[in-house]
Amino acid sequence: VLACLTLAVQARGRAVTTVEGLAAPDGTPHPLQQAFIDHDALQCGYCTPGQIMSALACVAEGHAGDDEEIREYLSGNLCRCGAYPGIVAAVRDYADSARSTEG
């Protein structure tokens, strides 16, 4: 869900994962977070958490088949920093890696 459109009371009794909760307990970034770093897909900092969480759902829900599908899935996250090429590359890299570990 979009945190900016969800009242806290709507999350009562549900698990909530934030971008901070993706990293390992020792601080090692989640593979998707690392892909964002590796592909210089970082933005001003305001939008990056939303992009990462949306990208995680994009891959988990099977919507990372190609760059066009990734762009469509992430279209609800507006970026004014111009990091889209790196973001798409990071999601594609993470999705490819996730698929290779599944099979």
PDB file of C-alpha atoms in Angstrom:
ATOM      1  CA  VAL A   1       0.000   0.000   0.000  1.00  0.00           C
ATOM      2  CA  LEU A   2       1.062   3.574  -0.392  1.00  0.00           C
ATOM      3  CA  ALA A   3       2.063   4.897   3.008  1.00  0.00           C
ATOM      4  CA  CYS A   4       1.139   8.437   2.043  1.00  0.00           C
ATOM      5  CA  LEU A   5      -2.453   7.354   1.381  1.00  0.00           C
ATOM      6  CA  THR A   6      -2.893   4.949   4.300  1.00  0.00           C
ATOM      7  CA  LEU A   7      -3.995   5.955   7.762  1.00  0.00           C
ATOM      8  CA  ALA A   8      -2.023   4.286  10.546  1.00  0.00           C
ATOM      9  CA  VAL A   9      -5.214   2.790  11.986  1.00  0.00           C
ATOM     10  CA  GLN A  10      -5.712   0.880   8.727  1.00  0.00           C
ATOM     11  CA  ALA A  11      -2.514  -1.052   9.470  1.00  0.00           C
ATOM     12  CA  ARG A  12      -3.676  -2.185  12.905  1.00  0.00           C
ATOM     13  CA  GLY A  13      -2.974  -5.895  13.342  1.00  0.00           C
ATOM     14  CA  ARG A  14      -0.987  -6.157  10.111  1.00  0.00           C
ATOM     15  CA  ALA A  15       2.702  -6.581   9.414  1.00  0.00           C
ATOM     16  CA  VAL A  16       4.324  -3.400   8.147  1.00  0.00           C
ATOM     17  CA  THR A  17       7.665  -3.422   6.381  1.00  0.00           C
ATOM     18  CA  THR A  18       9.514  -0.199   5.712  1.00  0.00           C
ATOM     19  CA  VAL A  19      12.638   0.364   3.665  1.00  0.00           C
ATOM     20  CA  GLU A  20      14.639   0.398   6.906  1.00  0.00           C
ATOM     21  CA  GLY A  21      13.306  -3.078   7.708  1.00  0.00           C
ATOM     22  CA  LEU A  22      14.716  -4.605   4.529  1.00  0.00           C
ATOM     23  CA  ALA A  23      18.357  -4.533   5.607  1.00  0.00           C
ATOM     24  CA  ALA A  24      19.847  -7.430   7.535  1.00  0.00           C
ATOM     25  CA  PRO A  25      20.220  -7.010  11.318  1.00  0.00           C
ATOM     26  CA  ASP A  26      23.931  -6.285  10.825  1.00  0.00           C
ATOM     27  CA  GLY A  27      23.081  -3.441   8.445  1.00  0.00           C
ATOM     28  CA  THR A  28      23.891  -5.290   5.232  1.00  0.00           C
ATOM     29  CA  PRO A  29      21.584  -3.900   2.553  1.00  0.00           C
ATOM     30  CA  HIS A  30      18.849  -6.074   1.066  1.00  0.00           C
ATOM     31  CA  PRO A  31      19.852  -7.262  -2.441  1.00  0.00           C
ATOM     32  CA  LEU A  32      17.396  -4.786  -3.986  1.00  0.00           C
ATOM     33  CA  GLN A  33      18.833  -1.935  -1.942  1.00  0.00           C
ATOM     34  CA  GLN A  34      22.299  -3.003  -3.087  1.00  0.00           C
ATOM     35  CA  ALA A  35      21.111  -3.082  -6.709  1.00  0.00           C
ATOM     36  CA  PHE A  36      19.924   0.523  -6.333  1.00  0.00           C
ATOM     37  CA  ILE A  37      23.376   1.447  -5.038  1.00  0.00           C
ATOM     38  CA  ASP A  38      25.163  -0.510  -7.773  1.00  0.00           C
ATOM     39  CA  HIS A  39      23.104   1.125 -10.539  1.00  0.00           C
ATOM     40  CA  ASP A  40      23.280   4.643  -9.078  1.00  0.00           C
ATOM     41  CA  ALA A  41      19.485   4.554  -8.841  1.00  0.00           C
ATOM     42  CA  LEU A  42      19.364   6.812  -5.822  1.00  0.00           C
ATOM     43  CA  GLN A  43      17.293   9.933  -5.819  1.00  0.00           C
ATOM     44  CA  CYS A  44      17.044  12.933  -3.566  1.00  0.00           C
ATOM     45  CA  GLY A  45      16.117  10.661  -0.657  1.00  0.00           C
ATOM     46  CA  TYR A  46      12.451  11.548  -0.452  1.00  0.00           C
ATOM     47  CA  CYS A  47      11.327   9.193  -3.228  1.00  0.00           C
ATOM     48  CA  THR A  48      13.920   6.433  -2.959  1.00  0.00           C
ATOM     49  CA  PRO A  49      12.176   4.476  -0.162  1.00  0.00           C
ATOM     50  CA  GLY A  50       8.916   4.433  -2.131  1.00  0.00           C
ATOM     51  CA  GLN A  51      10.712   3.368  -5.292  1.00  0.00           C
ATOM     52  CA  ILE A  52      12.468   0.521  -3.462  1.00  0.00           C
ATOM     53  CA  MET A  53       9.302  -0.725  -1.775  1.00  0.00           C
ATOM     54  CA  SER A  54       7.349  -0.533  -5.045  1.00  0.00           C
ATOM     55  CA  ALA A  55      10.188  -2.301  -6.861  1.00  0.00           C
ATOM     56  CA  LEU A  56      10.149  -5.084  -4.281  1.00  0.00           C
ATOM     57  CA  ALA A  57       6.415  -5.588  -4.862  1.00  0.00           C
ATOM     58  CA  CYS A  58       6.944  -5.358  -8.630  1.00  0.00           C
ATOM     59  CA  VAL A  59       9.338  -8.302  -8.555  1.00  0.00           C
ATOM     60  CA  ALA A  60       7.404 -10.284  -5.920  1.00  0.00           C
ATOM     61  CA  GLU A  61       4.184  -9.977  -7.930  1.00  0.00           C
ATOM     62  CA  GLY A  62       5.880 -11.008 -11.176  1.00  0.00           C
ATOM     63  CA  HIS A  63       5.700  -7.653 -12.964  1.00  0.00           C
ATOM     64  CA  ALA A  64       9.387  -7.336 -13.883  1.00  0.00           C
ATOM     65  CA  GLY A  65       9.315  -9.220 -17.172  1.00  0.00           C
ATOM     66  CA  ASP A  66      10.894  -6.393 -19.155  1.00  0.00           C
ATOM     67  CA  ASP A  67      11.799  -2.716 -18.842  1.00  0.00           C
ATOM     68  CA  GLU A  68       8.405  -1.572 -20.134  1.00  0.00           C
ATOM     69  CA  GLU A  69       6.566  -3.624 -17.513  1.00  0.00           C
ATOM     70  CA  ILE A  70       8.859  -2.326 -14.759  1.00  0.00           C
ATOM     71  CA  ARG A  71       8.284   1.285 -15.846  1.00  0.00           C
ATOM     72  CA  GLU A  72       4.509   0.753 -15.904  1.00  0.00           C
ATOM     73  CA  TYR A  73       4.474  -0.854 -12.451  1.00  0.00           C
ATOM     74  CA  LEU A  74       6.578   1.939 -10.953  1.00  0.00           C
ATOM     75  CA  SER A  75       4.705   4.732 -12.746  1.00  0.00           C
ATOM     76  CA  GLY A  76       2.904   5.744  -9.562  1.00  0.00           C
ATOM     77  CA  ASN A  77       6.190   6.879  -8.026  1.00  0.00           C
ATOM     78  CA  LEU A  78       7.075  10.260  -9.437  1.00  0.00           C
ATOM     79  CA  CYS A  79      10.721  11.212  -9.693  1.00  0.00           C
ATOM     80  CA  ARG A  80      11.970  14.629 -10.551  1.00  0.00           C
ATOM     81  CA  CYS A  81      15.623  13.697 -10.164  1.00  0.00           C
ATOM     82  CA  GLY A  82      15.987  11.783 -13.424  1.00  0.00           C
ATOM     83  CA  ALA A  83      17.121   8.492 -11.889  1.00  0.00           C
ATOM     84  CA  TYR A  84      14.657   6.348 -13.875  1.00  0.00           C
ATOM     85  CA  PRO A  85      17.237   4.577 -16.102  1.00  0.00           C
ATOM     86  CA  GLY A  86      19.196   3.450 -13.042  1.00  0.00           C
ATOM     87  CA  ILE A  87      16.029   2.467 -11.191  1.00  0.00           C
ATOM     88  CA  VAL A  88      14.818   0.280 -14.055  1.00  0.00           C
ATOM     89  CA  ALA A  89      18.287  -1.283 -14.367  1.00  0.00           C
ATOM     90  CA  ALA A  90      18.384  -1.984 -10.627  1.00  0.00           C
ATOM     91  CA  VAL A  91      14.946  -3.627 -10.637  1.00  0.00           C
ATOM     92  CA  ARG A  92      15.819  -5.693 -13.714  1.00  0.00           C
ATOM     93  CA  ASP A  93      19.106  -6.794 -12.105  1.00  0.00           C
ATOM     94  CA  TYR A  94      17.388  -7.740  -8.853  1.00  0.00           C
ATOM     95  CA  ALA A  95      14.567  -9.560 -10.681  1.00  0.00           C
ATOM     96  CA  ASP A  96      17.076 -11.536 -12.767  1.00  0.00           C
ATOM     97  CA  SER A  97      18.999 -12.433  -9.620  1.00  0.00           C
ATOM     98  CA  ALA A  98      15.805 -13.436  -7.782  1.00  0.00           C
ATOM     99  CA  ARG A  99      14.733 -15.653 -10.699  1.00  0.00           C
ATOM    100  CA  SER A 100      18.121 -17.357 -10.841  1.00  0.00           C
ATOM    101  CA  THR A 101      18.019 -18.220  -7.119  1.00  0.00           C
ATOM    102  CA  GLU A 102      14.472 -19.605  -7.400  1.00  0.00           C
ATOM    103  CA  GLY A 103      15.271 -22.115 -10.116  1.00  0.00           C
TER     104      GLY A 103
END
